[in-house]
Structures are given as C-alpha cells and as structure tokens.
mmCIF file of C-alpha atoms in Angstrom:
data_model
loop_
_atom_site.group_PDB
_atom_site.id
_atom_site.type_symbol
_atom_site.label_atom_id
_atom_site.label_comp_id
_atom_site.label_asym_id
_atom_site.label_seq_id
_atom_site.Cartn_x
_atom_site.Cartn_y
_atom_site.Cartn_z
ATOM 1 C CA MET R 847 -19.635 10.289 1.070
ATOM 2 C CA ILE R 848 -17.881 10.724 3.986
ATOM 3 C CA THR R 849 -17.584 8.717 7.016
ATOM 4 C CA ALA R 850 -15.521 9.573 10.108
ATOM 5 C CA ALA R 851 -14.981 6.955 12.974
ATOM 6 C CA ALA R 852 -13.467 7.051 15.957
ATOM 7 C CA ALA R 853 -12.248 3.736 17.278
ATOM 8 C CA SER R 854 -12.708 3.552 20.999
ATOM 9 C CA VAL R 855 -10.401 3.997 23.995
ATOM 10 C CA MET R 856 -9.318 1.449 25.810
ATOM 11 C CA LEU R 857 -10.447 -0.327 22.995
ATOM 12 C CA LEU R 858 -10.665 -0.793 21.049
ATOM 13 C CA ALA R 859 -9.098 -1.725 17.981
ATOM 14 C CA ALA R 860 -5.163 -1.888 17.184
ATOM 15 C CA LEU R 861 -3.013 -4.972 17.174
ATOM 16 C CA GLY R 862 1.012 -5.394 16.956
ATOM 17 C CA GLN R 863 4.249 -3.731 15.427
ATOM 18 C CA ALA R 864 5.290 -5.215 11.846
ATOM 19 C CA PRO R 865 8.706 -6.264 11.070
ATOM 20 C CA ALA R 866 10.253 -4.530 8.568
ATOM 21 C CA SER R 867 9.758 -7.464 6.183
ATOM 22 C CA SER R 868 6.344 -6.798 6.185
ATOM 23 C CA LEU R 869 6.404 -2.739 5.600
ATOM 24 C CA ALA R 870 4.126 -1.323 2.903
ATOM 25 C CA PRO R 871 5.749 -0.368 -0.296
ATOM 26 C CA ALA R 872 6.060 3.471 -0.822
ATOM 27 C CA LEU R 873 3.456 6.156 -0.982
ATOM 28 C CA SER R 874 1.390 6.624 -4.703
ATOM 29 C CA PRO R 875 1.591 10.170 -5.559
ATOM 30 C CA LEU R 876 -2.077 10.372 -5.067
ATOM 31 C CA GLU R 877 -1.453 8.749 -1.710
ATOM 32 C CA ALA R 878 1.603 11.328 -1.292
ATOM 33 C CA SER R 879 -0.493 14.261 -1.955
ATOM 34 C CA THR R 880 -3.187 13.506 -0.124
ATOM 35 C CA LEU R 881 -1.135 12.897 3.070
ATOM 36 C CA ALA R 882 1.151 16.630 2.068
ATOM 37 C CA LYS R 883 -2.614 18.143 2.388
ATOM 38 C CA VAL R 884 -3.532 16.384 5.669
ATOM 39 C CA ARG R 885 -0.579 17.273 6.852
ATOM 40 C CA ALA R 886 -0.649 21.398 5.983
ATOM 41 C CA ALA R 887 -4.433 20.860 7.413
ATOM 42 C CA LEU R 888 -4.147 19.509 10.843
ATOM 43 C CA PRO R 889 -4.932 21.573 13.714
ATOM 44 C CA GLN R 890 -1.208 21.132 15.855
ATOM 45 C CA ARG R 891 2.057 22.311 15.121
ATOM 46 C CA THR R 892 3.753 18.710 15.536
ATOM 47 C CA VAL R 893 3.863 17.111 11.937
ATOM 48 C CA PRO R 894 2.707 13.287 12.323
ATOM 49 C CA ALA R 895 5.423 10.778 10.823
ATOM 50 C CA LEU R 896 4.330 8.255 8.323
ATOM 51 C CA SER R 897 3.808 4.984 9.525
ATOM 52 C CA GLU R 898 4.082 2.143 7.469
ATOM 53 C CA ALA R 899 2.432 -0.866 9.217
ATOM 54 C CA LEU R 900 -0.723 2.053 9.282
ATOM 55 C CA VAL R 901 -0.415 2.463 5.734
ATOM 56 C CA GLN R 902 -1.022 -1.225 4.771
ATOM 57 C CA ALA R 903 -4.204 -1.041 6.682
ATOM 58 C CA ALA R 904 -5.034 2.275 5.398
ATOM 59 C CA ARG R 905 -4.996 0.061 1.942
ATOM 60 C CA ALA R 906 -6.472 -2.993 3.231
ATOM 61 C CA LEU R 907 -9.569 -0.719 4.312
ATOM 62 C CA ALA R 908 -9.786 1.834 1.179
ATOM 63 C CA ARG R 909 -9.700 -1.832 -0.798
ATOM 64 C CA SER R 910 -12.852 -3.152 1.243
ATOM 65 C CA ALA R 911 -14.444 0.728 0.760
ATOM 66 C CA ALA R 912 -14.327 0.645 -3.008
ATOM 67 C CA ARG R 913 -15.452 -2.888 -3.431
ATOM 68 C CA GLY R 914 -18.989 -1.607 -2.071
ATOM 69 C CA ASP R 915 -18.623 -2.750 1.874
ATOM 70 C CA PRO R 916 -21.063 -0.256 3.842
ATOM 71 C CA HIS R 917 -19.379 -0.471 7.116
ATOM 72 C CA PRO R 918 -15.453 -0.221 6.259
ATOM 73 C CA LEU R 919 -14.680 1.375 9.585
ATOM 74 C CA SER R 920 -16.445 -0.768 11.413
ATOM 75 C CA SER R 921 -14.694 -2.037 14.584
ATOM 76 C CA PRO R 922 -14.168 -5.903 13.330
ATOM 77 C CA ALA R 923 -12.659 -4.181 10.117
ATOM 78 C CA LEU R 924 -10.834 -2.068 11.818
ATOM 79 C CA ARG R 925 -9.752 -4.832 14.328
ATOM 80 C CA ALA R 926 -8.727 -7.249 11.449
ATOM 81 C CA ALA R 927 -7.148 -4.750 9.479
ATOM 82 C CA LEU R 928 -5.080 -3.334 11.761
ATOM 83 C CA GLY R 929 -3.896 -6.269 13.081
ATOM 84 C CA ASP R 930 -3.221 -8.095 9.775
ATOM 85 C CA ALA R 931 -0.265 -4.798 9.156
ATOM 86 C CA GLY R 932 0.925 -5.450 12.946
ATOM 87 C CA VAL R 933 -0.191 -1.713 14.745
ATOM 88 C CA THR R 934 -0.113 -2.045 18.535
ATOM 89 C CA ASP R 935 -1.318 1.563 18.579
ATOM 90 C CA PRO R 936 -4.480 1.950 20.568
ATOM 91 C CA SER R 937 -7.878 3.205 18.858
ATOM 92 C CA PRO R 938 -6.649 5.413 16.034
ATOM 93 C CA ALA R 939 -8.954 7.402 14.711
ATOM 94 C CA ALA R 940 -10.263 6.425 11.238
ATOM 95 C CA VAL R 941 -11.982 8.492 7.737
ATOM 96 C CA VAL R 942 -13.284 7.055 4.668
ATOM 97 C CA LEU R 943 -13.888 9.020 1.808
ATOM 98 C CA SER R 944 -14.591 8.978 -1.507
ATOM 99 C CA ALA R 945 -14.230 11.678 -4.493
ATOM 100 C CA GLY R 946 -12.987 12.698 -7.656
ATOM 101 C CA VAL R 947 -9.181 12.081 -8.021
ATOM 102 C CA GLY R 948 -8.386 15.629 -8.608
ATOM 103 C CA SER R 949 -10.599 16.795 -5.812
ATOM 104 C CA LEU R 950 -9.325 13.991 -3.063
ATOM 105 C CA PRO R 951 -6.545 15.334 -1.141
ATOM 106 C CA GLU R 952 -8.490 18.395 -0.624
ATOM 107 C CA ALA R 953 -11.554 16.527 -0.064
ATOM 108 C CA VAL R 954 -9.428 14.199 2.822
ATOM 109 C CA ALA R 955 -7.119 16.864 4.059
ATOM 110 C CA ALA R 956 -11.054 18.967 4.750
ATOM 111 C CA ALA R 957 -12.553 16.278 7.083
ATOM 112 C CA ALA R 958 -8.916 14.998 8.867
ATOM 113 C CA HIS R 959 -9.734 17.204 12.808
ATOM 114 C CA PHE R 960 -7.309 15.154 14.536
ATOM 115 C CA ARG R 961 -5.474 16.359 17.435
ATOM 116 C CA GLY R 962 -2.679 15.065 19.217
ATOM 117 C CA ALA R 963 -1.668 12.523 16.373
ATOM 118 C CA THR R 964 2.038 11.338 16.222
ATOM 119 C CA HIS R 965 1.803 8.905 13.236
ATOM 120 C CA LEU R 966 -0.469 8.521 9.809
ATOM 121 C CA GLY R 967 -1.097 6.617 7.203
ATOM 122 C CA ILE R 968 -2.785 6.803 4.071
ATOM 123 C CA GLY R 969 -4.848 4.723 1.485
ATOM 124 C CA VAL R 970 -6.479 5.399 -1.825
ATOM 125 C CA VAL R 971 -8.200 3.339 -3.800
ATOM 126 C CA VAL R 972 -9.499 4.378 -7.405
ATOM 127 C CA HIS R 973 -12.402 2.423 -8.872
ATOM 128 C CA GLU R 974 -14.093 3.163 -11.535
ATOM 129 C CA GLN R 975 -13.620 6.862 -12.248
ATOM 130 C CA LEU R 976 -13.905 7.323 -8.236
ATOM 131 C CA ALA R 977 -11.126 7.381 -5.638
ATOM 132 C CA TRP R 978 -11.835 6.103 -2.267
ATOM 133 C CA ALA R 979 -9.325 6.824 0.662
ATOM 134 C CA VAL R 980 -9.061 5.828 4.097
ATOM 135 C CA LEU R 981 -6.775 7.765 6.503
ATOM 136 C CA LEU R 982 -5.519 6.063 9.796
ATOM 137 C CA ALA R 983 -4.147 9.016 11.905
ATOM 138 C CA SER R 984 -2.708 7.836 15.788
ATOM 139 C CA GLU R 985 -1.194 8.822 19.028
ATOM 140 C CA ARG R 986 1.652 6.057 19.901
ATOM 141 C CA ARG R 987 2.904 5.717 23.067
ATOM 142 C CA ALA R 988 4.802 2.788 23.241
ATOM 143 C CA GLU R 989 7.534 1.477 21.911
ATOM 144 C CA LEU R 990 7.182 -2.501 21.594
ATOM 145 C CA ASP R 991 10.404 -5.097 20.997
ATOM 146 C CA PRO R 992 10.028 -7.737 18.512
ATOM 147 C CA PHE R 993 7.328 -10.457 19.905
ATOM 148 C CA PRO R 994 6.114 -13.432 18.408
ATOM 149 C CA ARG R 995 2.683 -13.441 16.988
ATOM 150 C CA ARG R 996 2.367 -17.298 17.005
ATOM 151 C CA VAL R 997 3.376 -19.144 19.872
ATOM 152 C CA ALA R 998 2.884 -23.254 20.628
ATOM 153 C CA PRO R 999 0.823 -24.084 23.606
ATOM 154 C CA GLY R 1000 2.999 -24.209 27.173
ATOM 155 C CA SER R 1001 5.995 -22.025 25.514
ATOM 156 C CA ARG R 1002 6.696 -18.466 27.237
ATOM 157 C CA ALA R 1003 7.818 -15.083 25.790
ATOM 158 C CA VAL R 1004 8.817 -12.088 26.897
ATOM 159 C CA LEU R 1005 6.907 -8.752 26.280
ATOM 160 C CA ALA R 1006 9.702 -5.897 26.435
ATOM 161 C CA GLY R 1007 9.584 -2.301 25.404
ATOM 162 C CA ARG R 1008 9.367 1.595 26.549
ATOM 163 C CA LEU R 1009 6.534 4.058 27.154
ATOM 164 C CA LEU R 1010 6.325 7.008 25.583
ATOM 165 C CA LEU R 1011 5.217 10.460 27.514
ATOM 166 C CA LEU R 1012 3.453 8.021 30.096
ATOM 167 C CA ASP R 1013 5.091 6.675 33.988
ATOM 168 C CA GLY R 1014 4.680 3.357 35.566
ATOM 169 C CA PRO R 1015 4.629 0.447 32.779
ATOM 170 C CA ARG R 1016 1.474 -2.037 33.528
ATOM 171 C CA ALA R 1017 0.311 -4.847 31.845
ATOM 172 C CA TRP R 1018 -2.280 -7.695 30.560
ATOM 173 C CA VAL R 1019 -3.884 -10.212 29.352
ATOM 174 C CA ALA R 1020 -7.257 -12.214 27.972
ATOM 175 C CA ALA R 1021 -6.522 -15.800 28.218
ATOM 176 C CA PRO R 1022 -8.761 -17.709 25.386
ATOM 177 C CA SER R 1023 -10.890 -19.090 28.459
ATOM 178 C CA GLY R 1024 -12.502 -15.052 28.954
ATOM 179 C CA ALA R 1025 -10.279 -14.449 32.321
ATOM 180 C CA ALA R 1026 -8.640 -11.454 32.076
ATOM 181 C CA PHE R 1027 -5.856 -10.517 34.691
ATOM 182 C CA GLU R 1028 -2.705 -8.058 35.697
ATOM 183 C CA ILE R 1029 0.595 -9.827 34.767
ATOM 184 C CA PRO R 1030 3.756 -8.590 36.903
ATOM 185 C CA VAL R 1031 5.810 -6.206 35.162
ATOM 186 C CA GLU R 1032 9.805 -5.537 35.863
ATOM 187 C CA ALA R 1033 10.273 -1.591 34.884
ATOM 188 C CA GLU R 1034 13.123 0.616 34.835
ATOM 189 C CA GLY R 1035 11.770 3.763 34.117
ATOM 190 C CA ARG R 1036 9.901 3.957 31.352
ATOM 191 C CA ARG R 1037 11.505 0.604 30.008
ATOM 192 C CA PHE R 1038 9.581 -2.732 31.170
ATOM 193 C CA ARG R 1039 9.584 -6.580 30.540
ATOM 194 C CA ALA R 1040 6.788 -9.354 31.587
ATOM 195 C CA PRO R 1041 7.113 -12.946 30.839
ATOM 196 C CA ILE R 1042 4.094 -14.350 29.673
ATOM 197 C CA HIS R 1043 3.158 -18.019 29.796
ATOM 198 C CA PHE R 1044 1.207 -19.222 27.012
ATOM 199 C CA ASP R 1045 -0.814 -22.102 28.965
ATOM 200 C CA GLN R 1046 -4.151 -22.170 26.832
ATOM 201 C CA ALA R 1047 -4.576 -22.557 23.260
ATOM 202 C CA GLY R 1048 -6.663 -20.235 21.481
ATOM 203 C CA THR R 1049 -6.099 -16.370 20.780
ATOM 204 C CA TRP R 1050 -4.257 -14.186 24.059
ATOM 205 C CA ARG R 1051 -5.024 -10.465 23.511
ATOM 206 C CA ILE R 1052 -2.379 -8.033 25.958
ATOM 207 C CA GLU R 1053 -2.373 -5.064 26.994
ATOM 208 C CA VAL R 1054 0.495 -2.779 27.896
ATOM 209 C CA GLY R 1055 -0.422 0.601 30.020
ATOM 210 C CA GLY R 1056 0.544 3.755 31.758
ATOM 211 C CA THR R 1057 -0.430 6.937 33.280
ATOM 212 C CA GLY R 1058 -0.189 10.261 32.398
ATOM 213 C CA ALA R 1059 -1.931 13.955 32.600
ATOM 214 C CA ARG R 1060 -5.572 11.763 31.602
ATOM 215 C CA GLY R 1061 -4.960 9.163 34.424
ATOM 216 C CA ALA R 1062 -4.643 5.713 33.444
ATOM 217 C CA THR R 1063 -3.783 5.480 29.676
ATOM 218 C CA VAL R 1064 -3.688 2.090 27.204
ATOM 219 C CA ALA R 1065 -0.515 2.133 25.794
ATOM 220 C CA ALA R 1066 -0.542 -0.602 23.663
ATOM 221 C CA LEU R 1067 -2.532 -3.930 22.190
ATOM 222 C CA LEU R 1068 -1.627 -7.147 20.429
ATOM 223 C CA GLU R 1069 -3.013 -10.408 19.957
ATOM 224 C CA VAL R 1070 -1.000 -13.490 19.746
ATOM 225 C CA SER R 1071 -2.510 -16.968 18.406
ATOM 226 C CA CYS R 1072 -1.348 -20.338 20.374
ATOM 227 C CA ALA R 1073 -1.467 -23.441 18.926
ATOM 228 C CA ASP R 1074 -3.694 -23.598 15.653
ATOM 229 C CA GLY R 1075 -3.828 -19.722 15.236
ATOM 230 C CA ALA R 1076 -7.897 -19.603 15.312
ATOM 231 C CA THR R 1077 -9.331 -16.766 16.271
ATOM 232 C CA ALA R 1078 -11.490 -17.379 19.886
ATOM 233 C CA ALA R 1079 -14.563 -16.373 19.763
ATOM 234 C CA PRO R 1080 -15.212 -12.881 21.777
ATOM 235 C CA PRO R 1081 -14.901 -13.225 25.482
ATOM 236 C CA GLY R 1082 -18.056 -13.278 26.969
ATOM 237 C CA GLY R 1083 -20.310 -10.311 27.635
ATOM 238 C CA THR R 1084 -20.271 -8.987 24.413
ATOM 239 C CA PRO R 1085 -24.264 -8.206 23.815
ATOM 240 C CA GLY R 1086 -25.920 -10.335 21.370
ATOM 241 C CA PRO R 1087 -23.688 -12.920 18.998
ATOM 242 C CA PRO R 1088 -21.647 -11.261 16.863
ATOM 243 C CA GLY R 1089 -23.103 -9.676 13.721
ATOM 244 C CA SER R 1090 -26.241 -9.742 14.833
ATOM 245 C CA GLU R 1091 -26.536 -6.557 14.507
ATOM 246 C CA PRO R 1092 -25.344 -4.204 11.575
ATOM 247 C CA PRO R 1093 -21.561 -1.648 12.575
ATOM 248 C CA GLY R 1094 -23.100 1.326 13.939
ATOM 249 C CA SER R 1095 -26.976 0.693 14.627
ATOM 250 C CA GLU R 1096 -28.497 0.844 17.951
ATOM 251 C CA PRO R 1097 -30.843 -2.460 18.100
ATOM 252 C CA SER R 1098 -34.620 -2.154 18.899
ATOM 253 C CA GLY R 1099 -35.621 -3.921 22.659
ATOM 254 C CA PRO R 1100 -34.253 -3.244 25.842
ATOM 255 C CA SER R 1101 -32.678 0.072 26.672
ATOM 256 C CA ASP R 1102 -28.741 0.257 25.902
ATOM 257 C CA GLU R 1103 -27.842 0.436 29.468
ATOM 258 C CA ALA R 1104 -30.107 -2.712 30.495
ATOM 259 C CA ARG R 1105 -28.312 -4.670 27.563
ATOM 260 C CA ILE R 1106 -24.944 -3.355 28.703
ATOM 261 C CA ARG R 1107 -25.944 -4.772 32.322
ATOM 262 C CA ALA R 1108 -26.844 -7.553 31.090
ATOM 263 C CA ALA R 1109 -23.919 -8.593 29.291
ATOM 264 C CA VAL R 1110 -21.636 -7.692 32.252
ATOM 265 C CA ASN R 1111 -23.217 -9.796 34.320
ATOM 266 C CA GLY R 1112 -23.803 -12.673 31.522
ATOM 267 C CA LEU R 1113 -19.934 -12.188 31.047
ATOM 268 C CA ARG R 1114 -19.476 -12.540 35.445
ATOM 269 C CA ALA R 1115 -21.675 -15.259 35.752
ATOM 270 C CA ARG R 1116 -19.303 -17.702 32.079
ATOM 271 C CA GLN R 1117 -16.466 -17.256 35.010
ATOM 272 C CA GLY R 1118 -18.304 -17.940 38.379
ATOM 273 C CA LEU R 1119 -18.728 -14.594 39.068
ATOM 274 C CA ALA R 1120 -21.702 -13.364 41.168
ATOM 275 C CA PRO R 1121 -23.586 -10.355 39.423
ATOM 276 C CA ILE R 1122 -23.118 -6.778 39.983
ATOM 277 C CA GLN R 1123 -25.996 -4.318 41.074
ATOM 278 C CA GLY R 1124 -26.763 -1.164 39.924
ATOM 279 C CA SER R 1125 -25.980 1.694 41.676
ATOM 280 C CA ALA R 1126 -28.218 5.389 40.926
ATOM 281 C CA ALA R 1127 -25.655 7.524 42.851
ATOM 282 C CA LEU R 1128 -22.717 6.008 40.541
ATOM 283 C CA ASP R 1129 -25.013 6.346 37.263
ATOM 284 C CA GLU R 1130 -24.778 10.290 38.321
ATOM 285 C CA GLN R 1131 -21.264 10.240 38.326
ATOM 286 C CA ALA R 1132 -20.731 7.917 35.552
ATOM 287 C CA SER R 1133 -23.111 10.358 33.388
ATOM 288 C CA SER R 1134 -21.376 13.289 34.171
ATOM 289 C CA GLN R 1135 -18.084 11.887 33.174
ATOM 290 C CA SER R 1136 -19.462 10.547 29.795
ATOM 291 C CA GLN R 1137 -21.187 14.203 29.536
ATOM 292 C CA ALA R 1138 -17.515 16.217 30.436
ATOM 293 C CA MET R 1139 -15.895 13.734 27.986
ATOM 294 C CA LEU R 1140 -18.372 14.127 25.200
ATOM 295 C CA ALA R 1141 -17.538 18.091 25.872
ATOM 296 C CA ALA R 1142 -13.879 17.756 25.453
ATOM 297 C CA GLY R 1143 -14.015 15.327 22.495
ATOM 298 C CA THR R 1144 -12.035 12.776 24.272
ATOM 299 C CA VAL R 1145 -11.385 9.999 26.155
ATOM 300 C CA ALA R 1146 -9.933 10.038 29.733
ATOM 301 C CA HIS R 1147 -10.562 8.941 33.350
ATOM 302 C CA ARG R 1148 -9.360 12.499 33.928
ATOM 303 C CA LEU R 1149 -10.528 15.517 32.421
ATOM 304 C CA PRO R 1150 -9.205 19.291 32.747
ATOM 305 C CA GLY R 1151 -10.905 20.341 36.018
ATOM 306 C CA GLY R 1152 -12.454 17.442 37.053
ATOM 307 C CA ASP R 1153 -11.634 15.402 39.576
ATOM 308 C CA ASP R 1154 -10.488 12.050 40.088
ATOM 309 C CA LEU R 1155 -12.487 8.652 40.040
ATOM 310 C CA PRO R 1156 -11.502 8.537 43.798
ATOM 311 C CA ALA R 1157 -12.983 12.329 44.245
ATOM 312 C CA ARG R 1158 -16.048 11.229 42.104
ATOM 313 C CA VAL R 1159 -16.820 8.012 43.575
ATOM 314 C CA ALA R 1160 -16.669 9.554 47.371
ATOM 315 C CA ALA R 1161 -19.123 12.235 46.210
ATOM 316 C CA SER R 1162 -21.750 9.600 45.245
ATOM 317 C CA GLY R 1163 -22.003 8.829 48.814
ATOM 318 C CA VAL R 1164 -20.934 5.388 48.105
ATOM 319 C CA ARG R 1165 -18.668 4.168 50.883
ATOM 320 C CA PHE R 1166 -16.502 1.861 49.169
ATOM 321 C CA ARG R 1167 -12.666 -0.293 49.660
ATOM 322 C CA SER R 1168 -12.023 -0.080 46.469
ATOM 323 C CA ALA R 1169 -13.254 1.604 43.012
ATOM 324 C CA ARG R 1170 -12.615 0.810 39.016
ATOM 325 C CA GLU R 1171 -13.599 2.616 36.004
ATOM 326 C CA ASN R 1172 -13.513 1.893 32.298
ATOM 327 C CA VAL R 1173 -14.339 4.590 29.987
ATOM 328 C CA ALA R 1174 -14.884 4.078 25.799
ATOM 329 C CA ARG R 1175 -16.247 5.345 22.903
ATOM 330 C CA GLY R 1176 -17.975 4.020 20.022
ATOM 331 C CA ASP R 1177 -20.434 5.012 17.218
ATOM 332 C CA VAL R 1178 -22.710 3.253 19.152
ATOM 333 C CA ALA R 1179 -23.623 2.501 22.918
ATOM 334 C CA LEU R 1180 -22.570 -0.766 22.522
ATOM 335 C CA ASP R 1181 -20.067 -0.655 20.181
ATOM 336 C CA ALA R 1182 -18.339 1.651 23.712
ATOM 337 C CA HIS R 1183 -18.566 -1.504 25.528
ATOM 338 C CA ARG R 1184 -17.852 -3.956 23.233
ATOM 339 C CA ALA R 1185 -14.234 -2.149 23.089
ATOM 340 C CA THR R 1186 -14.388 -1.975 27.148
ATOM 341 C CA VAL R 1187 -14.681 -6.036 26.560
ATOM 342 C CA GLU R 1188 -11.806 -6.333 24.067
ATOM 343 C CA SER R 1189 -9.231 -4.335 26.176
ATOM 344 C CA PRO R 1190 -7.440 -6.926 28.762
ATOM 345 C CA ALA R 1191 -6.970 -4.219 31.346
ATOM 346 C CA HIS R 1192 -10.976 -2.747 31.032
ATOM 347 C CA LEU R 1193 -12.152 -6.907 30.998
ATOM 348 C CA ALA R 1194 -10.573 -7.310 34.018
ATOM 349 C CA ASN R 1195 -12.251 -4.358 35.935
ATOM 350 C CA LEU R 1196 -15.502 -6.149 34.650
ATOM 351 C CA LEU R 1197 -14.711 -9.813 35.973
ATOM 352 C CA ALA R 1198 -13.107 -7.878 39.188
ATOM 353 C CA PRO R 1199 -13.981 -10.641 41.886
ATOM 354 C CA ARG R 1200 -15.032 -8.536 44.675
ATOM 355 C CA VAL R 1201 -17.007 -5.779 42.856
ATOM 356 C CA GLU R 1202 -20.792 -5.335 43.441
ATOM 357 C CA LEU R 1203 -21.845 -2.025 42.654
ATOM 358 C CA MET R 1204 -21.487 -0.606 38.850
ATOM 359 C CA GLY R 1205 -22.457 2.824 37.999
ATOM 360 C CA LEU R 1206 -23.113 3.541 34.032
ATOM 361 C CA GLY R 1207 -23.538 6.827 32.265
ATOM 362 C CA ILE R 1208 -24.225 7.335 28.602
ATOM 363 C CA ALA R 1209 -23.430 10.575 26.406
ATOM 364 C CA ARG R 1210 -24.415 11.008 23.145
ATOM 365 C CA GLY R 1211 -23.358 12.872 20.404
ATOM 366 C CA ALA R 1212 -21.376 13.943 17.332
ATOM 367 C CA LEU R 1213 -17.750 14.469 15.576
ATOM 368 C CA PRO R 1214 -16.532 17.063 14.200
ATOM 369 C CA GLY R 1215 -17.521 15.530 10.373
ATOM 370 C CA GLY R 1216 -21.029 14.453 11.633
ATOM 371 C CA GLN R 1217 -20.755 11.050 12.562
ATOM 372 C CA PRO R 1218 -22.541 9.903 15.465
ATOM 373 C CA VAL R 1219 -20.527 9.069 18.416
ATOM 374 C CA VAL R 1220 -20.940 7.710 22.060
ATOM 375 C CA TYR R 1221 -18.803 8.010 25.438
ATOM 376 C CA LEU R 1222 -19.249 5.202 27.881
ATOM 377 C CA THR R 1223 -18.297 5.642 31.677
ATOM 378 C CA GLU R 1224 -18.899 2.477 33.747
ATOM 379 C CA ILE R 1225 -17.655 2.719 37.529
ATOM 380 C CA LEU R 1226 -17.125 -0.562 39.547
ATOM 381 C CA VAL R 1227 -16.708 -0.325 43.110
ATOM 382 C CA GLU R 1228 -16.214 -2.772 45.850
ATOM 383 C CA PRO R 1229 -18.381 -1.146 48.827
ATOM 384 C CA LEU R 1230 -17.414 -0.702 52.277
ATOM 385 C CA ASP R 1231 -21.101 -1.271 53.631
ATOM 386 C CA PRO R 1232 -23.351 -4.411 52.468
ATOM 387 C CA VAL R 1233 -25.567 -4.475 49.131
ATOM 388 C CA PRO R 1234 -28.932 -5.198 50.325
ATOM 389 C CA VAL R 1235 -30.257 -8.394 49.190
ATOM 390 C CA GLY R 1236 -32.787 -7.735 47.028
ATOM 391 C CA ALA R 1237 -31.050 -4.368 45.565
ATOM 392 C CA SER R 1238 -32.315 -3.199 41.978
ATOM 393 C CA PRO R 1239 -29.690 -4.498 38.654
ATOM 394 C CA THR R 1240 -30.645 -1.552 37.373
ATOM 395 C CA GLY R 1241 -29.419 0.749 40.203
ATOM 396 C CA GLU R 1242 -33.504 2.354 40.582
ATOM 397 C CA ARG R 1243 -34.572 3.554 43.774
#
C-alpha cells in the first residue's frame, strides 16, 4: 500500500522547533538504509539534511499506520505529530508505505518525488513481518530562536529568528477567540523580532512569512498554549464539525464552492463582519491560478510566466482598492480550505473587514504517486465600486 500526501501550502500543518532535550534518538539500521536510498533517488542536486524533529514526527505517524489507522496522514494527524515533535516548517510533504523489510528502502525511494527539500525525517515500524514507513520532507524557510510553548494569560513573549531565502519578515497571530491579525515586526534584513501579548486563554497560532520568487510565502507556523493548554476549537469557517467526514473524502450535497463560500461567511458572521459576495469575473481568475498551480505542481501566488495578483484582478475588470489572495493544496477541496483557515495570515485575509467580493477557483488532479490532489485559490477584493444590493453570493450572472 502506498499513499502520498502533501499538506496544504500555507498550512497547513506544521508547528514549532524541538529543543535539544527532546530530539529523537539515532536512526535504526532500517531507517538509515531507507534514508540513504531516498537521498540517492531524489530529483535534486542538494542533499537534504536529517531533521531529528521530523524523525520524531515520522515515527509517531508510522506507529499509527502500523496500528491500522486508515488515514495516518490526515491533516489532524499530521498537525498533531508535527506539533508534538516541535516542527515549525510549514507544509511538509509526506509519504506512508508498507512493504517487506527487505524491499522497504527501494519502495520508499521509488515513492519519493520531492523537489526542493532541505530536511528529511524517516520513521519505520516493523509489525507482523511488515514494515511501515513514513517519510517527511520539508523546505525550511526560517530559523526561530527558542520560544515558549506554554504561557500564562497576560504574559508577553518575543518571537525572534531569521528568514532563509525570503525577505521582508512579517508575522500574524490567530487568537483563541477566532480573530486573526498581523502584528508589528522589528526587522533588520532577514532577522526579525515580534513581541506578542497573550491576553486570552486557549490555543494561539503564530505564523511568520516573507516574500520570495513565488510571492508571499509561509516561513514558519507554531502553536502556543495559554493557561490550561486545552486545545481550542478550530476557528470558525471550517466546513462542518471536525471529524464529520473521513479525511480526504468529498462530502455529498452542496458543491464544494458553495460549502466554502458558506464557511467563509459563517466565519465572518462569528466575528461580527458582513458577508462576502461572489464575482464570476474573479472566479475565472481564481480558477486560472488554480489550474496553473496544478500544472506546475506547486502552491504559489506567482508562477513563472504568470502575472501577480494586482494584474490578475485588473484583468478581471473588477475595479479595486485592495486585493488579497489565499492559495492552498489538499487531498480534497475542503482540506485545502481548512488549510487557509488554519493559517493566521490567510485567516486574516478572510476576516478583512473591507473585503466585499470573493473569487473562488478549484483544480483537481493527482500527485506523481496517484494520490488525488486539489489546488484552491481564494481572491478577496475590496472593490472601488459599490456592490449591488442583492448580488448573488455565488457570483453567477
């Protein structure tokens, strides 16, 4: 059995750098031989470094797969394993595979199609003559200084670090209340520091970003528990209650587009904000961007040969004061949207008070290993012209 999954871009699914005291032990002989085969087979010139935190997360996921979990790489499972291991790298690509002990290294190497990975983690569990392996690959974009994962209500802490291959450090937080906002950052080149005030009990999510060749890019994600450390419910806007559908499954009923639009407006309503109307012209631009990401096999705001967001919105004919964009990838459309909600920067876009129009585009395809994949684009616009009263929420004309 081979399953491949790449958590959504701007997600989706990565939390904190492990302190030295919690690093995973040395690799087992089977893990070491598998990692060597993977490194030799990767389609890139640079050799990814071993990440002990990714090893710890991969082992936890491999144990879950060996115990019979049918969805060991679901977004919740990835998020939990990465958070427990203290991984801040956003959206690691992942492969889970079972094979005979002797054939495992070659099987995992054949399933590894990652490009641009800077760090790898491998976990192998042998159960009843069968070896289960999980391989995690990340592209590290930031190095963070040690930061507390538990704080008291009312306390303050300074998030500091350095961007890697990105410029213009920025930071956002998502508070336990469901609000999300950008916080001030003191930057000197790629170095940054951002004081954070934890004024609410619950789970806080923190995101660091920068700008590179592909436009705005997530550099790091982490969670901090304030007070009792109880995990807060996912922010409003996640379609359906958590666990209402099997991970990676498309629900029946309304279209994905309708469910996502309803989820976004439900999220805004819970924050006292007005709903967003649809725009057929923006839908066309969002769909084109999603199709371009699918063809390129990557999540990005700007692709080689493509226009940036202002040019694409201008091409739609919509006159605008400001424009924002969420791009994401998931097993299915709702997974991709959940990734945007779980990203403080993308959640802040969805909650921008003056946004009135949204374009939505979905492109479906498959990863090299055959795993279904969906690319999602959400274009959020503050229009220059008033939106007509009674405009269609779907953007249909």
